[in-house]
mmCIF file of C-alpha atoms in Angstrom:
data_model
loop_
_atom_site.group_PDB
_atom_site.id
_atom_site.type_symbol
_atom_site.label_atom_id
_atom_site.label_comp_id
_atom_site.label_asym_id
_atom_site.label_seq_id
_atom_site.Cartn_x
_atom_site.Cartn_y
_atom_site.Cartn_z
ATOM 1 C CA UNK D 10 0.000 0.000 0.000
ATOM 2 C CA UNK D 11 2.969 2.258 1.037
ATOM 3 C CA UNK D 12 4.510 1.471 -2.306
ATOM 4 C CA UNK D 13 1.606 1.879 -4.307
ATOM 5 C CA UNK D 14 0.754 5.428 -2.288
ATOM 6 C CA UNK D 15 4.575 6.523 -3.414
ATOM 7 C CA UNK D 16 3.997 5.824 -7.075
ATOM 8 C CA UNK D 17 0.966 7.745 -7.223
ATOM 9 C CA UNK D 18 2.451 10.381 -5.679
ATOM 10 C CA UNK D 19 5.798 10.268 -8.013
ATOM 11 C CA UNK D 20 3.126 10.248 -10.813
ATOM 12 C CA UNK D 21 1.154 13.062 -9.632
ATOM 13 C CA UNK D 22 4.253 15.083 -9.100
ATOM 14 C CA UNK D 23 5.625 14.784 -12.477
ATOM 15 C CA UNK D 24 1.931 15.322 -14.039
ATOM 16 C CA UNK D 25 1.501 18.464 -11.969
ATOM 17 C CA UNK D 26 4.011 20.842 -14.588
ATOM 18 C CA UNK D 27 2.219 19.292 -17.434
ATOM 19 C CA UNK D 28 -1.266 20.268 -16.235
ATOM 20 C CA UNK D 29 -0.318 23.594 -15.302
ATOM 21 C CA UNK D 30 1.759 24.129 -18.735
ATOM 22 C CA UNK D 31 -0.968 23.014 -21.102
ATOM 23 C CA UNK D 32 -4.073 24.725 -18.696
ATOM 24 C CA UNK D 33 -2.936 28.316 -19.102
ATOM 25 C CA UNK D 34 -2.859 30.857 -22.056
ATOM 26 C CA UNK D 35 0.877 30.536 -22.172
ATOM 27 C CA UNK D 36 0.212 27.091 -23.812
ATOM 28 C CA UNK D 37 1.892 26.295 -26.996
ATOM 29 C CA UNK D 38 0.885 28.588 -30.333
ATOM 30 C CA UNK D 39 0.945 31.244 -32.238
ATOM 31 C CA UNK D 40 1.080 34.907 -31.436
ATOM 32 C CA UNK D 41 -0.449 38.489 -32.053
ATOM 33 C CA UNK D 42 -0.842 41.656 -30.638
ATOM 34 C CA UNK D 43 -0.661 45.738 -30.674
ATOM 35 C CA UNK D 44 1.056 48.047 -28.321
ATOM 36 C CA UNK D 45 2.292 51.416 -26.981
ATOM 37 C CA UNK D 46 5.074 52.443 -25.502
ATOM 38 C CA UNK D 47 8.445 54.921 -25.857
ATOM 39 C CA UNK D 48 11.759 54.975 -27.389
ATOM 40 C CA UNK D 49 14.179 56.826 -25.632
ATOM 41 C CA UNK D 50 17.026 57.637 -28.714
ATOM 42 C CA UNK D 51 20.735 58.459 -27.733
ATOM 43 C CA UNK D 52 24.151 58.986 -28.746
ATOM 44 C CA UNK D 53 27.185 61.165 -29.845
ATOM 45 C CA UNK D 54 27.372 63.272 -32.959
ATOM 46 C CA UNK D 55 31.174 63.192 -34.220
ATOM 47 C CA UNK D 56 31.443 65.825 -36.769
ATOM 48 C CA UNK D 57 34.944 67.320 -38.654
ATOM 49 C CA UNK D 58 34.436 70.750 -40.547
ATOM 50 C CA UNK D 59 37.068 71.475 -43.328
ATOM 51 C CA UNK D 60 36.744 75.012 -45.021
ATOM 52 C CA UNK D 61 39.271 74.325 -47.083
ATOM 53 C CA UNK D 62 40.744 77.730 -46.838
ATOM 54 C CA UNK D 63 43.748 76.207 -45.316
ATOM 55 C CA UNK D 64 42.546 76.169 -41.425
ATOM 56 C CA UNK D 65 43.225 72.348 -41.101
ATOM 57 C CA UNK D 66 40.254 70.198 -39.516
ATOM 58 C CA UNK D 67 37.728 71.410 -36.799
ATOM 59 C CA UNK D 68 36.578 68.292 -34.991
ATOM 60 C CA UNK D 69 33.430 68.709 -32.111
ATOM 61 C CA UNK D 70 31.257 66.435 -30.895
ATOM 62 C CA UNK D 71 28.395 66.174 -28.369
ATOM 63 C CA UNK D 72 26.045 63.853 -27.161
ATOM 64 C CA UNK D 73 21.934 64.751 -27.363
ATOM 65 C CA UNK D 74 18.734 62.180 -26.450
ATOM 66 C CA UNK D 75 15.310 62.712 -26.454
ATOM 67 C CA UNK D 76 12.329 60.057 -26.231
ATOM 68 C CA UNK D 77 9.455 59.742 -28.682
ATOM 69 C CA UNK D 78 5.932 57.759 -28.271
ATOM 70 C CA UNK D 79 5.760 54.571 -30.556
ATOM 71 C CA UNK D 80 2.841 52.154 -31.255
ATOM 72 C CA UNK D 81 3.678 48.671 -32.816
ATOM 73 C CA UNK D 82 2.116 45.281 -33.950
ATOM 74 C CA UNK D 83 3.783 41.758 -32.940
ATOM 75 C CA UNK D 84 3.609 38.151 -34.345
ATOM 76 C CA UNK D 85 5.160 34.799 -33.412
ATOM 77 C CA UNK D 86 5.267 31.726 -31.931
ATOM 78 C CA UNK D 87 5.902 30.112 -28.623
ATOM 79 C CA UNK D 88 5.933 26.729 -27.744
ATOM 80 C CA UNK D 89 5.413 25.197 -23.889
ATOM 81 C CA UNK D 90 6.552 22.373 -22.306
ATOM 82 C CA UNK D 91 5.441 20.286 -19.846
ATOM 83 C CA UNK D 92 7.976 22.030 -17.420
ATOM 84 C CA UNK D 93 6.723 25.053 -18.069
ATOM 85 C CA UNK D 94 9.761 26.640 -19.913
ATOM 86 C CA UNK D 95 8.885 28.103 -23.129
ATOM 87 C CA UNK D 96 10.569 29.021 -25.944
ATOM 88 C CA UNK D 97 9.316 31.498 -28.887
ATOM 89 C CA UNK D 98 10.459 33.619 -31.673
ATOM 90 C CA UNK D 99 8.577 36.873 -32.710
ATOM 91 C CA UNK D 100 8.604 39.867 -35.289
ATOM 92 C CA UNK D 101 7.960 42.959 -33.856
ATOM 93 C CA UNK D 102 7.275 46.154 -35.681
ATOM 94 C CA UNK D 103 7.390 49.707 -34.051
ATOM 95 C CA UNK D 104 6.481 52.926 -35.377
ATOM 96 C CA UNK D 105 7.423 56.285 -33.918
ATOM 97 C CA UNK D 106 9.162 60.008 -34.715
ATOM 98 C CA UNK D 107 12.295 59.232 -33.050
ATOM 99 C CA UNK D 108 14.583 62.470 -33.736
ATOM 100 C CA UNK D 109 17.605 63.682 -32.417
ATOM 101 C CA UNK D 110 19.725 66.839 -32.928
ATOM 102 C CA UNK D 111 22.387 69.070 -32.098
ATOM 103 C CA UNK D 112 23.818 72.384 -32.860
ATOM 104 C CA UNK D 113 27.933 72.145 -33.275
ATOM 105 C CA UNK D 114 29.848 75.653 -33.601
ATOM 106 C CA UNK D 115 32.450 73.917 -35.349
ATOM 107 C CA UNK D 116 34.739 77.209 -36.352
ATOM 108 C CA UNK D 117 34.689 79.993 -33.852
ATOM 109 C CA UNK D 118 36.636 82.114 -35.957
ATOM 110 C CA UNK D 119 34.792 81.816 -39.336
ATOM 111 C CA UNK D 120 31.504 81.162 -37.646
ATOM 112 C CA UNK D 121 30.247 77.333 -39.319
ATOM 113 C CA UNK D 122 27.538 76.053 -37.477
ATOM 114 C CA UNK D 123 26.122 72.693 -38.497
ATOM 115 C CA UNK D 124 22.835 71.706 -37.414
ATOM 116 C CA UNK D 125 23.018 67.395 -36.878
ATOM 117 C CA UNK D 126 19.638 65.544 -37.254
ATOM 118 C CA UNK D 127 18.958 61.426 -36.449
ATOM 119 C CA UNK D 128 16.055 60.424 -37.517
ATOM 120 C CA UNK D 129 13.863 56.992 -38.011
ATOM 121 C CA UNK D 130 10.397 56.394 -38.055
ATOM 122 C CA UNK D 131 10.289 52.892 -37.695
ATOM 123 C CA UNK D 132 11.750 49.656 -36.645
ATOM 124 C CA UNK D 133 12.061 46.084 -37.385
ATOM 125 C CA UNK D 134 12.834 43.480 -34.576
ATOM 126 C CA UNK D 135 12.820 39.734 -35.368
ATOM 127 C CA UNK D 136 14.231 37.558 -32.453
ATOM 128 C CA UNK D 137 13.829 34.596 -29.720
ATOM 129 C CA UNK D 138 13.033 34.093 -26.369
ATOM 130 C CA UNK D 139 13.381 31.535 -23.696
ATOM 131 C CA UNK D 140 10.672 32.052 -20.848
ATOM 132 C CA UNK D 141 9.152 30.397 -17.686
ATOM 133 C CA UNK D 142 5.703 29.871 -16.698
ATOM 134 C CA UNK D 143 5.720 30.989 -12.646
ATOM 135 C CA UNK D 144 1.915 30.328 -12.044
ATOM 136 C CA UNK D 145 -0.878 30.099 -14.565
ATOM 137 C CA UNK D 146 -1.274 33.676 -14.548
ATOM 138 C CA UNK D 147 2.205 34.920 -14.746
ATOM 139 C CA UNK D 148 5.149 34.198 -17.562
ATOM 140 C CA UNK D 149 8.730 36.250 -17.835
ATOM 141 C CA UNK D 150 11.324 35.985 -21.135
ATOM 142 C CA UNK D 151 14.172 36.802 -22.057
ATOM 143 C CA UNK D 152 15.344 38.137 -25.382
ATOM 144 C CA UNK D 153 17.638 38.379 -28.327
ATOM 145 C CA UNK D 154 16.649 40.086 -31.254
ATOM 146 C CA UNK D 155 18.612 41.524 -34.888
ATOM 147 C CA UNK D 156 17.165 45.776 -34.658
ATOM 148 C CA UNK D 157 16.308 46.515 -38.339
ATOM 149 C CA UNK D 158 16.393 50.618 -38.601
ATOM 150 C CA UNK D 159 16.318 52.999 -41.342
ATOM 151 C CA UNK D 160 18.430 56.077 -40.388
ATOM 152 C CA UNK D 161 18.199 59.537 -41.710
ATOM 153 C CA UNK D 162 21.389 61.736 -41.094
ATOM 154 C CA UNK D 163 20.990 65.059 -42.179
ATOM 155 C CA UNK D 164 23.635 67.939 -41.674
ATOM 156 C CA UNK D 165 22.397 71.647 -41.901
ATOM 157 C CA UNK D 166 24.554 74.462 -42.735
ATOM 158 C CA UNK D 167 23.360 77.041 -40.152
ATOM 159 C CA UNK D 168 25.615 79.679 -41.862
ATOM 160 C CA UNK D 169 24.913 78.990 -45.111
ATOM 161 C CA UNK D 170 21.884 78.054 -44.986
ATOM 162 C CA UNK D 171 22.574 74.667 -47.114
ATOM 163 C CA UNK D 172 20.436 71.551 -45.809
ATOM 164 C CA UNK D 173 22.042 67.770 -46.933
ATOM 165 C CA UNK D 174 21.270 64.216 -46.088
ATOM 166 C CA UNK D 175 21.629 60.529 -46.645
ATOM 167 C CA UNK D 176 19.977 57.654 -45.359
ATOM 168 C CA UNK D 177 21.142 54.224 -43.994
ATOM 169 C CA UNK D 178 19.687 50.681 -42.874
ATOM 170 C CA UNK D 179 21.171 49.724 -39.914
ATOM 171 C CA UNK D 180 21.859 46.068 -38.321
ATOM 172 C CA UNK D 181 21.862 46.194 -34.621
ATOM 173 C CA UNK D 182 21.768 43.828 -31.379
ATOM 174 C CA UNK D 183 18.404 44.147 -29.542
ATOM 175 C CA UNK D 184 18.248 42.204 -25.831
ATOM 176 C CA UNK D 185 15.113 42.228 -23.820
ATOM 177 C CA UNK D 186 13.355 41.519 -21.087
ATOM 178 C CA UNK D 187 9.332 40.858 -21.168
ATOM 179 C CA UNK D 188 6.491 39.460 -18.790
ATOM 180 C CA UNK D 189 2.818 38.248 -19.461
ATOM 181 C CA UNK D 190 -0.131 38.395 -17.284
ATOM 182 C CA UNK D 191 -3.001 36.524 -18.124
ATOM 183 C CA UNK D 192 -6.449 38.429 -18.805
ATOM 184 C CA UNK D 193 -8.393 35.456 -20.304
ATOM 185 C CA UNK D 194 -7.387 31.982 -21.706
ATOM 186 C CA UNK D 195 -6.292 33.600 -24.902
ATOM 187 C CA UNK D 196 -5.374 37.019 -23.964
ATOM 188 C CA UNK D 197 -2.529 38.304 -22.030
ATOM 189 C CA UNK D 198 -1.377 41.828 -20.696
ATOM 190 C CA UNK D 199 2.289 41.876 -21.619
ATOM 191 C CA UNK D 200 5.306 44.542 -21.327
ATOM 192 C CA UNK D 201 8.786 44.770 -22.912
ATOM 193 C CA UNK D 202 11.987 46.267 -22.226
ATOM 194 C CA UNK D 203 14.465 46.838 -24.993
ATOM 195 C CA UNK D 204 17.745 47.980 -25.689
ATOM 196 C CA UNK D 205 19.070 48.246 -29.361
ATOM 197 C CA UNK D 206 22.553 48.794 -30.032
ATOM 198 C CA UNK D 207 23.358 49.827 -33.471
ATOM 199 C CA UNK D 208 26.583 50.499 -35.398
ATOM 200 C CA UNK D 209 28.206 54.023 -36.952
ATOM 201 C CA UNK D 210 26.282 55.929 -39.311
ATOM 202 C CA UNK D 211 28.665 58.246 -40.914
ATOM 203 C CA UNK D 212 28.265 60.942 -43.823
ATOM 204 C CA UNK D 213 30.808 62.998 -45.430
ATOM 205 C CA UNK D 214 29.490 65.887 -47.540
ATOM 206 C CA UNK D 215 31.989 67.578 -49.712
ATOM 207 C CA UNK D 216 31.704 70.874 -51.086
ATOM 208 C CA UNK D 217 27.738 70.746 -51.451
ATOM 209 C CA UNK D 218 27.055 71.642 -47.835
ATOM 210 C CA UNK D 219 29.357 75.010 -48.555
ATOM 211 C CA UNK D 220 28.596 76.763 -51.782
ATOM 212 C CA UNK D 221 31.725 79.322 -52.571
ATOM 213 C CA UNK D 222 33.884 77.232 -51.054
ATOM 214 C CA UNK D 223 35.027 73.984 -53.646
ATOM 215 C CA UNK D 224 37.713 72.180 -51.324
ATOM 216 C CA UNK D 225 35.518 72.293 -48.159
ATOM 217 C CA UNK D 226 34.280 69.067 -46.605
ATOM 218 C CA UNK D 227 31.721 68.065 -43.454
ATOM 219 C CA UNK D 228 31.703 64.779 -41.560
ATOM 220 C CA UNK D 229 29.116 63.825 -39.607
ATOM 221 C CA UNK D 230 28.852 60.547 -37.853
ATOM 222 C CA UNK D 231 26.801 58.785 -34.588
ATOM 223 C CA UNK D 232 26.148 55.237 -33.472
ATOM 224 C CA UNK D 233 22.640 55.392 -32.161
ATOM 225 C CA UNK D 234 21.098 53.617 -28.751
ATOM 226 C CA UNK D 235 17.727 53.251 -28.196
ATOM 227 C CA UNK D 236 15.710 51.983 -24.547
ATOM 228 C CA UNK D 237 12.125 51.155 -25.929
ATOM 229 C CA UNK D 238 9.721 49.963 -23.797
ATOM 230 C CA UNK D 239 6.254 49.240 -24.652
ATOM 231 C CA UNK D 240 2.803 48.049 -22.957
ATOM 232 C CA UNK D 241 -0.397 46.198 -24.732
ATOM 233 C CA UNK D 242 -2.148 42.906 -25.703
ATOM 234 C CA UNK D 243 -1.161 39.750 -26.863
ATOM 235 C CA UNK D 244 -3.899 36.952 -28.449
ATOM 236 C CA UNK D 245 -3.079 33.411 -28.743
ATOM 237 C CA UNK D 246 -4.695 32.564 -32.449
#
């Protein structure tokens, strides 16, 4: 009887994570949802000025951030198992008017001022996750995704009054934290904390961004951060 009492018990132990894996909206399946959220945009405009006029080089640089509202759509997968670890990949897509700038006084003694612009309105994060299932109601993740940005650099010739720009796709490394709390067997209340890391974008505009002036060059370059965290609704389809 003892015996018997201890298997059923082993039995009912091991069951346990598979009932409470597969009887919770975390189970295994695929993904959508919307949210909101913020993207807080930094980093350090690098910028050499170059009259030409025989004055060498004037190098300045400063750093500028400002944050932006975003709203995005997700899709994915995530499958459960009987442990309750899960493990998922997802697309998310976020839009926003993420903008940075800065005003450089990059020759004091001729006057050239450059106004430097970042800009992106959207973003494109594909990636996995590996999560845990803490209770029916509650599940956490972690994250690595590959930050897909289009970049806008634009340089502004305060002085003379000459605008320029160029834009850039950008590669970067996105890792994240997330949680989910269930609102319904289908529909969860999730968050997301991001940080993507993305490589130099550089321009150098030759004598274009000074008319009158044919051996005079401007560099601008800046590799962009970005915290984005957002808040809204997943459905399991």
């Amino acid at each position: 009887m003892i015996k018997k009492t201890l298997i059923l018990g082993t039995l009912m132990a091991t069951a346990a994570p598979l009932a409470q894996a597969h009887n919770t909206p975390f189970r295994s399946g695929w993904l959508v949802g919307a949210h909101v959220g913020v993207a807080y945009l930094s980093g350090k405009f690098d910028t050499v000025w170059n009259g030409g006029t025989g004055n060498g080089n004037k190098p300045m640089s400063a750093s500028t951030k400002k944050s932006a509202a975003l709203g995005g759509l997700l899709g994915g997968y995530r499958h459960t198992f009987s442990n309750g670890w899960t493990i998922g990949g997802d697309v998310v897509v976020n839009f926003f008017n993420n903008r940075i700038e800065k005003n450089l006084l990059n020759d004091s003694v001729t006057g050239a001022q450059f106004n430097n612009v970042l800009k992106r309105n959207y973003s494109v994060v594909p990636g996995v996750n590996v999560g845990r299932i803490f209770n029916k109601n509650f599940h956490a993740s972690f994250g690595l995704g590959l930050g897909i940005s289009k970049f806008q650099l634009k340089s502004y010739n305060i002085s003379g009054g000459i605008i320029k720009d160029a834009s850039v796709t950008k590669l970067g490394f996105v890792p994240s934290i997330g949680f989910d709390i269930a609102c319904t067997d289908r529909v969860t209340f999730s968050g997301n904390l991001g940080y993507e890391v993305y490589g130099k974008t550089n321009k150098i505009f030759g004598r274009e961004i000074a008319t009158g002036l044919p051996n005079a060059s401007f560099s601008s370059n800046i590799s962009p951060r970005s915290v984005t965290g957002r808040l809204g609704f997943v459905v399991k389809i």
